[in-house]
Coordinates of C-alpha atoms in Angstrom, one line a residue:
M476 CA 111.5 93.3 169.1
P477 CA 109.5 90.0 168.5
V478 CA 111.2 86.9 169.8
R479 CA 111.4 85.3 166.3
A480 CA 113.1 88.4 164.9
L481 CA 115.5 88.6 167.8
R482 CA 116.5 85.0 167.3
A483 CA 117.4 85.8 163.7
V484 CA 119.8 88.6 164.7
P485 CA 122.8 86.3 165.2
A486 CA 122.4 84.7 161.8
A487 CA 122.1 88.1 160.2
W488 CA 125.2 89.2 162.1
A489 CA 127.2 86.2 160.9
C490 CA 126.2 86.9 157.3
A491 CA 127.0 90.6 157.7
L492 CA 130.5 89.9 159.0
A493 CA 131.2 87.4 156.2
L494 CA 130.0 89.9 153.5
L495 CA 132.1 92.7 155.1
M496 CA 135.2 90.6 155.3
L497 CA 135.0 89.2 151.8
G498 CA 133.7 92.4 150.1
P499 CA 135.2 92.5 146.5
A500 CA 136.1 88.8 146.7
L501 CA 132.5 88.1 145.9
G502 CA 132.7 90.0 142.6
R503 CA 133.3 88.5 139.2
G504 CA 136.6 86.7 138.8
F505 CA 138.8 84.4 140.9
V506 CA 140.5 85.2 144.2
L507 CA 144.1 84.1 143.7
T508 CA 146.2 84.7 146.7
F509 CA 149.3 82.7 147.8
D510 CA 148.1 79.1 148.0
M511 CA 144.5 79.8 146.9
V512 CA 144.3 78.8 143.3
W513 CA 140.8 78.2 141.7
V514 CA 140.2 77.8 138.0
P515 CA 137.0 77.7 135.9
D516 CA 137.1 73.9 135.5
L517 CA 139.5 71.9 137.5
A518 CA 140.1 68.6 135.5
V519 CA 140.0 65.3 137.3
R520 CA 143.5 63.6 137.0
S521 CA 145.2 60.6 138.6
D522 CA 147.6 62.7 140.6
F523 CA 144.6 64.1 142.5
L524 CA 144.0 60.6 143.9
G525 CA 147.5 60.7 145.5
L526 CA 149.2 58.5 142.8
G527 CA 151.7 61.1 141.6
P528 CA 155.3 61.2 142.7
A529 CA 154.9 64.4 144.7
L530 CA 153.8 64.5 148.3
P531 CA 150.0 64.9 147.9
R532 CA 149.4 68.0 150.1
A533 CA 146.1 68.8 148.3
V534 CA 144.5 65.4 148.8
P535 CA 141.5 65.1 149.0
S536 CA 140.6 68.7 148.3
D537 CA 141.7 68.8 144.7
L538 CA 139.6 65.9 143.6
V539 CA 136.6 67.1 145.6
V540 CA 136.7 70.5 143.9
A541 CA 137.2 68.8 140.5
L542 CA 134.0 66.8 141.0
L543 CA 132.0 69.7 142.5
D544 CA 132.8 72.1 139.7
Q545 CA 131.1 69.7 137.3
V546 CA 127.9 71.0 139.1
L547 CA 128.8 74.6 139.9
P548 CA 131.2 76.7 137.9
G549 CA 134.6 77.1 139.6
M550 CA 134.1 80.8 140.0
L551 CA 130.8 80.4 141.8
L552 CA 132.0 77.4 143.8
Q553 CA 134.9 79.4 145.2
K554 CA 132.6 82.1 146.5
V555 CA 130.2 79.6 148.0
V556 CA 133.1 78.0 149.8
L557 CA 134.5 81.2 151.2
L558 CA 131.2 82.8 152.2
G559 CA 129.8 79.5 153.5
A560 CA 132.8 78.9 155.6
L561 CA 132.6 82.3 157.4
V562 CA 128.9 82.2 157.9
A563 CA 128.9 78.5 159.0
G564 CA 131.7 79.2 161.5
G565 CA 129.8 82.1 163.0
L566 CA 126.5 80.1 163.3
G567 CA 128.3 77.1 164.7
I568 CA 130.0 79.0 167.5
A569 CA 126.7 80.8 168.3
R570 CA 125.2 77.3 169.0
L571 CA 127.8 76.6 171.7
V572 CA 127.1 79.7 173.9
G573 CA 123.4 79.1 174.7
R574 CA 120.3 81.1 173.9
S575 CA 121.6 84.5 174.9
V576 CA 121.5 86.7 171.8
L577 CA 124.1 89.0 173.4
A578 CA 126.5 86.1 174.0
Q579 CA 125.9 84.8 170.5
L580 CA 126.7 88.1 168.8
V581 CA 130.0 88.4 170.8
A582 CA 131.0 84.8 170.1
I583 CA 130.4 85.3 166.4
S584 CA 132.5 88.4 166.3
V585 CA 135.4 86.9 168.3
Y586 CA 135.3 83.7 166.2
V587 CA 135.0 85.2 162.7
W588 CA 136.7 88.6 163.0
S589 CA 140.0 87.1 164.3
P590 CA 143.6 87.3 163.2
Y591 CA 143.6 83.5 162.5
V592 CA 140.8 83.7 160.0
V593 CA 142.1 86.8 158.3
E594 CA 145.7 85.5 158.0
R595 CA 144.6 82.0 156.8
L596 CA 142.2 83.6 154.3
W597 CA 144.9 85.8 153.0
L598 CA 147.4 83.0 152.7
G599 CA 144.8 81.0 150.8
H600 CA 144.3 78.1 153.2
W601 CA 140.6 77.5 152.4
P602 CA 140.5 73.9 153.5
V603 CA 141.8 75.0 156.9
L604 CA 139.0 77.6 157.0
L605 CA 136.5 74.9 156.3
C606 CA 137.9 72.9 159.2
W607 CA 137.7 76.0 161.4
A608 CA 134.1 76.5 160.4
A609 CA 133.3 72.8 161.1
L610 CA 134.8 72.6 164.5
P611 CA 131.9 74.1 166.6
W612 CA 129.5 71.9 164.7
L613 CA 131.7 68.9 165.3
V614 CA 131.7 69.7 169.1
R615 CA 127.9 69.8 169.1
E616 CA 127.7 66.5 167.1
G617 CA 130.3 65.0 169.4
V618 CA 128.3 65.8 172.5
R619 CA 125.2 64.3 170.9
H620 CA 127.1 61.1 170.0
R621 CA 128.6 60.9 173.5
D622 CA 125.1 61.2 175.0
D623 CA 123.1 58.8 172.9
G624 CA 125.7 56.8 170.9
R625 CA 124.2 57.6 167.5
I626 CA 125.9 59.2 164.5
G627 CA 123.7 62.2 163.6
A628 CA 122.7 62.9 160.0
A629 CA 125.0 66.0 159.8
L630 CA 128.1 64.4 161.4
P631 CA 129.5 62.5 158.3
F632 CA 129.1 65.6 156.1
L633 CA 130.7 67.9 158.7
L634 CA 133.6 65.5 159.0
L635 CA 134.2 65.4 155.3
I636 CA 134.0 69.2 155.1
G637 CA 136.5 69.5 157.9
S638 CA 138.9 66.9 156.4
L639 CA 139.8 68.3 153.0
S640 CA 143.5 68.5 153.8
A641 CA 145.9 66.6 156.1
N642 CA 146.2 69.3 158.7
A643 CA 142.5 70.0 158.6
G644 CA 141.6 66.4 158.9
L645 CA 143.8 65.9 161.9
M646 CA 142.3 68.9 163.7
S647 CA 138.7 67.8 162.9
A648 CA 139.5 64.2 164.0
V649 CA 141.1 65.3 167.3
T650 CA 138.2 67.6 168.1
L651 CA 135.5 65.1 167.4
L652 CA 137.2 62.3 169.3
A653 CA 138.0 64.5 172.2
V654 CA 134.4 65.5 172.7
G655 CA 132.5 62.5 171.3
L656 CA 134.3 59.4 172.5
T657 CA 132.3 57.3 174.9
A658 CA 133.1 54.4 177.1
R659 CA 130.6 52.2 175.3
R660 CA 132.6 50.1 172.8
G661 CA 130.1 49.9 169.9
P662 CA 129.6 53.7 169.5
A663 CA 133.3 54.4 170.2
V664 CA 134.4 52.0 167.5
R665 CA 131.8 53.4 165.0
L666 CA 133.1 56.9 165.6
V667 CA 136.7 56.0 165.2
L668 CA 136.0 54.1 162.0
L669 CA 134.1 57.1 160.6
V670 CA 137.0 59.4 161.4
A671 CA 139.4 57.0 159.8
A672 CA 137.4 56.7 156.7
A673 CA 137.0 60.5 156.3
N674 CA 140.8 60.9 156.5
A675 CA 141.8 57.7 154.5
P676 CA 142.8 59.4 151.2
W677 CA 145.4 61.7 152.7
V678 CA 146.7 59.2 155.2
V679 CA 147.1 56.5 152.5
A680 CA 148.6 58.9 150.0
G681 CA 151.0 60.2 152.6
L682 CA 152.1 56.7 153.6
L683 CA 152.9 55.9 149.9
H684 CA 155.1 59.0 149.8
T685 CA 156.8 58.9 153.2
G686 CA 160.2 59.0 151.6
S687 CA 159.4 62.3 149.9
A688 CA 158.5 64.3 153.1
T689 CA 161.0 66.9 154.1
T690 CA 161.5 68.5 157.5
A691 CA 164.0 71.1 156.3
A692 CA 164.0 74.5 158.1
T693 CA 161.1 73.6 160.4
G694 CA 161.7 76.9 162.3
V695 CA 160.8 78.9 159.2
F696 CA 157.2 78.0 159.7
A697 CA 157.3 78.6 163.5
L698 CA 154.9 80.9 165.4
R699 CA 156.0 84.5 165.1
G700 CA 155.4 87.7 167.1
E701 CA 153.4 90.4 165.5
G702 CA 154.7 93.9 165.9
S703 CA 155.8 94.3 169.5
L704 CA 153.5 91.4 170.6
P705 CA 155.7 88.4 171.4
A706 CA 155.0 85.1 169.8
P707 CA 153.3 83.4 172.8
L708 CA 151.0 86.4 173.3
A709 CA 150.3 86.5 169.6
A710 CA 149.1 82.9 169.9
L711 CA 146.8 83.8 172.7
S712 CA 145.1 86.3 170.4
S713 CA 144.9 83.7 167.6
G714 CA 147.7 85.4 165.5
G715 CA 151.4 84.7 164.9
I716 CA 151.4 83.2 161.4
W717 CA 154.8 82.4 160.0
N718 CA 154.4 84.5 156.8
A719 CA 154.8 88.2 157.7
A720 CA 153.4 89.1 154.3
V721 CA 149.8 88.2 155.4
V722 CA 149.8 89.9 158.8
P723 CA 147.4 92.9 158.7
G724 CA 149.0 96.2 159.5
S725 CA 146.8 96.7 162.6
R726 CA 148.4 93.7 164.2
E727 CA 151.7 95.6 164.3
T728 CA 150.2 98.5 166.3
V729 CA 149.0 99.1 169.8
L730 CA 145.6 97.7 168.8
A731 CA 147.1 94.1 169.1
W732 CA 147.9 94.8 172.7
V733 CA 144.6 96.4 173.5
S734 CA 142.7 93.5 171.8
L735 CA 144.7 90.9 173.7
L736 CA 144.2 92.5 177.1
V737 CA 140.5 93.1 176.7
L738 CA 139.9 89.6 175.4
L739 CA 141.9 88.0 178.2
A740 CA 139.9 90.0 180.8
L741 CA 136.6 89.0 179.3
A742 CA 137.7 85.4 179.0
A743 CA 138.7 85.4 182.7
A744 CA 135.4 86.9 183.7
G745 CA 133.5 84.2 181.7
V746 CA 135.3 81.1 182.8
R747 CA 132.8 80.0 185.5
S748 CA 129.7 80.7 183.5
A749 CA 131.2 79.1 180.3
W750 CA 132.1 76.0 182.3
R751 CA 128.5 75.7 183.6
R752 CA 127.0 76.3 180.1
L753 CA 129.2 73.7 178.4
G754 CA 129.1 71.1 181.1
G755 CA 132.1 69.6 182.8
R756 CA 133.1 66.9 180.3
T757 CA 132.7 69.1 177.2
A758 CA 134.5 72.0 178.9
W759 CA 137.4 69.7 179.9
A760 CA 137.6 68.4 176.3
L761 CA 137.6 72.0 174.9
L762 CA 140.2 73.0 177.4
A763 CA 142.4 70.1 176.3
L764 CA 142.0 71.2 172.7
W765 CA 142.8 74.7 173.7
G766 CA 146.0 73.6 175.4
T767 CA 146.9 71.4 172.4
G768 CA 146.5 74.3 169.9
I769 CA 148.4 76.8 172.0
G770 CA 151.0 74.3 173.0
L771 CA 151.8 73.2 169.4
A772 CA 152.0 76.8 168.3
V773 CA 154.4 77.8 171.1
W774 CA 156.4 74.6 170.7
S775 CA 157.2 75.6 167.1
W776 CA 158.5 79.0 168.4
A777 CA 160.3 77.9 171.6
A778 CA 161.9 74.7 170.4
P779 CA 161.9 74.4 166.6
G780 CA 164.9 72.0 166.8
S781 CA 163.0 69.4 168.8
L782 CA 159.9 69.9 166.6
G783 CA 162.2 69.3 163.6
W784 CA 163.5 66.1 165.2
F785 CA 159.9 65.0 165.9
A786 CA 158.9 65.7 162.3
A787 CA 161.8 63.7 161.0
H788 CA 161.4 60.6 163.2
V789 CA 157.6 60.3 163.7
P790 CA 155.4 59.5 160.7
G791 CA 153.2 62.4 159.9
G792 CA 155.1 64.7 162.3
G793 CA 155.8 67.2 159.5
L794 CA 152.1 68.1 159.7
L795 CA 153.0 70.1 162.9
R796 CA 155.6 72.3 161.3
D797 CA 153.2 75.2 160.7
G798 CA 152.7 75.9 164.4
S799 CA 150.1 78.6 164.3
R800 CA 147.8 76.5 162.1
A801 CA 146.9 74.4 165.2
L802 CA 145.4 77.5 166.9
A803 CA 142.1 76.6 165.3
L804 CA 141.8 74.1 168.1
A805 CA 141.9 76.9 170.7
A806 CA 139.3 79.1 168.9
P807 CA 136.0 77.5 170.1
L808 CA 136.8 77.7 173.9
T809 CA 138.2 81.2 173.5
A810 CA 135.1 82.5 171.8
V811 CA 132.8 80.8 174.3
M812 CA 134.6 82.2 177.3
V813 CA 134.9 85.7 175.9
A814 CA 131.2 85.7 175.1
A815 CA 130.3 84.5 178.6
G816 CA 132.5 87.2 180.1
A817 CA 130.9 89.9 178.0
E818 CA 127.5 88.7 179.0
R819 CA 128.5 88.8 182.7
V820 CA 130.0 92.3 182.4
A821 CA 126.9 93.6 180.5
E822 CA 124.6 92.2 183.2
R823 CA 126.6 93.8 186.0
A824 CA 126.5 97.1 184.1
R825 CA 122.7 96.8 183.9
V826 CA 122.4 96.1 187.6
A827 CA 124.7 99.0 188.5
A828 CA 122.9 101.5 186.2
G829 CA 119.4 100.1 186.7
E830 CA 118.8 100.4 182.9
V831 CA 118.3 97.5 180.4
A832 CA 119.6 99.8 177.7
V833 CA 123.0 99.8 179.4
R834 CA 123.2 96.0 179.0
V835 CA 122.4 96.3 175.3
L836 CA 125.0 99.1 174.9
V837 CA 127.7 97.0 176.5
G838 CA 126.8 94.0 174.5
V839 CA 126.8 95.9 171.2
G840 CA 130.2 97.4 172.2
A841 CA 131.6 93.9 172.9
A842 CA 130.3 92.6 169.6
L843 CA 131.9 95.5 167.7
F844 CA 135.2 95.4 169.6
P845 CA 136.9 92.8 167.4
L846 CA 136.1 94.8 164.3
A847 CA 137.6 98.0 165.8
M848 CA 140.8 96.1 166.8
L849 CA 141.2 94.6 163.3
P850 CA 139.8 97.2 160.9
D851 CA 141.9 96.2 157.9
A852 CA 140.2 92.9 157.7
A853 CA 137.2 94.6 156.2
W854 CA 136.4 94.8 152.5
G855 CA 138.5 91.9 151.3
I856 CA 141.3 92.5 153.7
S857 CA 141.6 96.1 152.5
G858 CA 141.4 95.0 148.8
E859 CA 143.9 92.2 149.0
L860 CA 141.2 89.7 147.9
A861 CA 140.1 91.5 144.8
P862 CA 139.3 88.9 142.1
A863 CA 141.2 88.5 138.9
T864 CA 140.3 87.3 135.4
Y865 CA 142.5 84.8 133.6
P866 CA 144.1 85.8 130.3
D867 CA 142.4 84.6 127.1
E868 CA 145.5 82.6 126.2
Y869 CA 144.9 80.2 129.1
A870 CA 141.6 79.1 127.6
Q871 CA 143.1 78.8 124.2
V872 CA 145.9 76.5 125.4
R873 CA 143.4 74.5 127.4
E874 CA 141.3 74.0 124.3
L875 CA 144.3 72.7 122.5
L876 CA 144.9 70.2 125.2
A877 CA 141.4 68.7 125.1
Q878 CA 143.1 65.6 123.7
P879 CA 146.6 66.1 125.2
P880 CA 149.8 64.4 123.9
P881 CA 151.2 61.6 126.1
G882 CA 153.2 62.5 129.2
D883 CA 153.1 65.0 132.0
L884 CA 153.1 68.8 131.7
L885 CA 156.1 70.8 132.8
V886 CA 155.6 74.5 133.4
L887 CA 158.5 77.0 133.0
P888 CA 160.0 79.0 134.6
F889 CA 160.4 76.2 137.1
T890 CA 159.5 78.2 140.1
S891 CA 156.5 77.8 142.3
Y892 CA 155.0 81.3 142.7
R893 CA 154.0 84.1 140.3
A894 CA 153.0 87.7 140.7
P895 CA 151.3 88.4 137.3
E896 CA 150.0 91.9 136.4
W897 CA 146.6 90.4 135.6
N898 CA 146.4 89.3 139.2
H899 CA 147.0 92.9 140.4
G900 CA 150.7 92.0 141.0
R901 CA 149.7 89.7 143.9
R902 CA 151.8 86.6 144.7
V903 CA 150.1 83.3 144.0
L904 CA 151.0 79.7 143.4
D905 CA 151.3 79.3 139.7
P906 CA 147.7 78.7 138.4
L907 CA 148.6 77.6 134.9
P908 CA 149.1 73.8 135.6
R909 CA 145.8 73.6 137.5
Y910 CA 144.0 75.5 134.7
L911 CA 145.1 72.9 132.1
Q912 CA 144.1 69.2 132.1
P913 CA 147.2 67.0 132.2
N914 CA 149.1 65.8 135.3
Y915 CA 151.8 68.3 135.8
V916 CA 155.3 68.8 137.2
V917 CA 155.9 72.1 139.0
S918 CA 158.6 73.2 141.4
D919 CA 157.7 72.8 145.0
E920 CA 160.8 74.7 146.3
L921 CA 159.7 77.5 148.6
A922 CA 161.5 80.8 149.1
V923 CA 161.1 82.2 152.7
D924 CA 163.1 85.1 154.0
G925 CA 165.7 84.7 151.2
R926 CA 166.1 81.0 151.9
I927 CA 165.2 78.3 149.3
L928 CA 163.6 75.4 151.1
P929 CA 163.9 72.0 149.2
G930 CA 160.7 70.5 147.7
E931 CA 159.3 67.1 148.2
D932 CA 158.7 66.0 144.6
P933 CA 161.7 63.7 143.7
R934 CA 161.5 65.0 140.1
T935 CA 162.2 68.6 141.1
P936 CA 166.0 68.2 141.2
E937 CA 165.9 66.0 138.2
V938 CA 164.1 68.7 136.2
L939 CA 166.7 71.3 137.3
D940 CA 169.4 68.9 136.2
A941 CA 167.7 68.5 132.8
L942 CA 167.4 72.3 132.4
A943 CA 171.1 72.6 133.1
E944 CA 172.0 70.5 130.0
P945 CA 174.0 72.5 127.3
D946 CA 171.5 72.5 124.5
A947 CA 167.7 72.3 123.8
E948 CA 167.8 68.8 122.3
S949 CA 169.6 67.2 125.3
R950 CA 167.2 69.0 127.7
A951 CA 164.3 67.5 125.8
R952 CA 165.7 64.0 126.0
E953 CA 166.3 64.3 129.7
L954 CA 162.8 65.6 130.3
E955 CA 161.3 62.8 128.2
A956 CA 163.1 60.3 130.4
L957 CA 161.2 61.8 133.4
G958 CA 157.9 61.2 131.7
I959 CA 157.4 64.8 130.6
G960 CA 155.6 65.2 127.3
M961 CA 154.7 68.9 127.2
V962 CA 156.4 72.0 128.2
A963 CA 154.4 75.2 128.8
R964 CA 156.4 78.4 129.2
E965 CA 155.0 81.6 130.7
L966 CA 156.6 84.3 128.6
D967 CA 155.7 87.2 130.9
V968 CA 157.4 85.8 134.0
P969 CA 161.0 86.9 134.6
S970 CA 163.5 84.2 135.3
T971 CA 167.0 82.9 134.9
P972 CA 168.5 80.1 132.8
E973 CA 168.6 77.9 135.9
Y974 CA 164.8 77.8 135.9
D975 CA 163.9 78.5 132.3
A976 CA 165.9 77.2 129.3
P977 CA 164.7 76.4 125.7
V978 CA 163.5 72.9 125.1
A979 CA 163.4 71.3 121.7
G980 CA 160.0 70.1 120.5
R981 CA 157.0 70.7 118.3
T982 CA 155.4 74.0 119.0
L983 CA 151.7 73.7 119.6
F984 CA 151.0 77.3 120.6
H985 CA 152.9 80.5 120.7
G986 CA 151.3 83.7 122.0
T987 CA 152.3 86.8 123.9
Q988 CA 152.0 85.2 127.3
L989 CA 152.2 81.4 126.8
E990 CA 154.1 79.0 124.7
L991 CA 153.4 75.2 124.5
V992 CA 155.8 72.7 123.1
A993 CA 155.2 68.9 122.7
L994 CA 158.1 66.6 123.2
A995 CA 158.7 63.6 121.0
A996 CA 158.8 60.4 123.1
P997 CA 158.1 60.8 126.9
V998 CA 158.5 57.7 129.0
D999 CA 155.4 56.3 130.6
R1000 CA 155.1 57.1 134.3
E1001 CA 153.7 53.9 135.8
T1002 CA 152.2 53.3 139.2
T1003 CA 152.2 49.8 140.8
S1004 CA 149.0 47.9 141.0
G1005 CA 149.4 47.7 144.8
S1006 CA 149.4 51.5 145.1
R1007 CA 146.4 51.8 142.9
A1008 CA 144.5 49.2 144.9
V1009 CA 145.3 50.8 148.3
V1010 CA 144.4 54.2 147.0
A1011 CA 141.1 52.9 145.6
V1012 CA 140.2 51.4 149.0
A1013 CA 141.0 54.7 150.7
W1014 CA 138.7 56.7 148.4
T1015 CA 136.0 54.1 148.7
A1016 CA 136.2 54.6 152.5
F1017 CA 136.0 58.3 152.0
A1018 CA 132.9 58.0 149.8
S1019 CA 131.3 55.7 152.3
V1020 CA 131.2 58.5 154.8
A1021 CA 129.0 60.5 152.5
L1022 CA 126.8 57.4 152.0
V1023 CA 126.4 57.0 155.8
G1024 CA 125.3 60.6 156.0
G1025 CA 122.9 60.1 153.1
W1026 CA 121.4 57.0 154.7
N1027 CA 120.9 58.9 157.9
V1028 CA 119.1 61.7 156.1
F1029 CA 116.9 59.2 154.3
H1030 CA 116.1 57.4 157.5
I1031 CA 115.1 60.7 159.2
I1032 CA 112.8 61.7 156.3
W1033 CA 111.3 58.2 156.2
R1034 CA 110.5 58.2 159.9
A1035 CA 109.0 61.7 159.7
N1036 CA 106.7 60.6 156.8
T1037 CA 105.7 57.5 158.7
R1038 CA 104.7 59.6 161.8
K1039 CA 102.6 61.9 159.5
R1040 CA 100.8 58.9 158.0
R1041 CA 100.0 57.5 161.4
R1042 CA 98.5 60.8 162.6
R1043 CA 96.1 60.7 159.7

């Protein structure tokens, strides 16, 4: 095979794995699964800046999507994000293992076709997947910065992509700083400032809502075993997510044990060569990240009480409650070591057999091994990612609200998740409020294993108290006092009077699935000028990161053109 064609094989393999895993998700419609809610046109609203009363867990991702879908339709943008994340993650990890095509193929398979990716994809944590995809690239850019002290053209954009949620931003920041910090003061300060600016929106918004954060039932989100695989061993194989509903069936069979044992054996065989390939300082940094990821995950399982105390007493500590999410930090080193081990085993097999074909055969087997151990990840996680089409009434109500009445939107029943028939009966965070334009109030209580975990929006209990009023008129008055000016009711969602009670008002729309009522006199929900100013500074810092990247790109192009002119 020509060298150029051979070098293209890893990229083709990364694309093939991404296409195979997503499958029907790339078809027409929206993938709506658990926390993944995309709509045709996400409207820009002030709450997306972090100015709403609820703890802003989707800052800055919501505003970024709302701006980007002015360029690309929401349906297409979602598919670009999902496909791009998987392909970019595979290509990034291939860059860390050197020029061996065999090692690159194995690394791509281990990194992409993993329980972590499948479970987070199924749970709908696409900002975390973007962070996971950015980590290998951040490692490379960090090494480059450590060596020459310069911020590369790609680094600012990679940092923004990896920082679209609080947890993702934290993992991206830790990775880049662990690898890229240098003893030279100037480059180190510039790197820290860049990281701070990329994470400013969620940090500032979180500080403005510190009183809203809850640490209730931290153990509910702890690392879990999968099948007969104990939780610590599940973590070593990049699994162990807290939500059993998104664990592939194969992870509860003997395949999980076989996968773990083989991957551990290959990783052990590849330690020495991986260390040499990475270089001592980079290897130590990745080892520290690996230990941090595994340690945080196991901590959530072994001592949830102490983690709960930490989350309650340390600002931002609640970000650690989902223990297995931190396993992304361990993924780069794991993939590099397994790939190095597979390459070593393949080379020994070639020497023993005296045939190059044996090396190729062993390498192909190692690259296919993760797929064989997790077969239900294929084709949209066995159909779980099949896209859905929104009902026509959603668009009709959105058109009515092109010029919405004053006040926020309340959606009833006042529960957080839905399982509509038009979404194939799959559970998803209620998409209606995001589909419409106004700021909204939704329940952020979470039901896990039969337990109701309290939410973090201070208006949630106040709305429940208002719905408990004895008549529709008094309910309307109480809701108006909370700043609510519209009530949308989903008529096809079963509920109880506690979460869904009639509210008096002017009916704007009544269909078979939706009803929209306008209330008479909602109270204005005001934000302080100080909050607005601080949030504006944070978003300016965030935008400046993109400007730094754009300037670097311009400078590279300008220098290249200058060199061309000089040659003439």
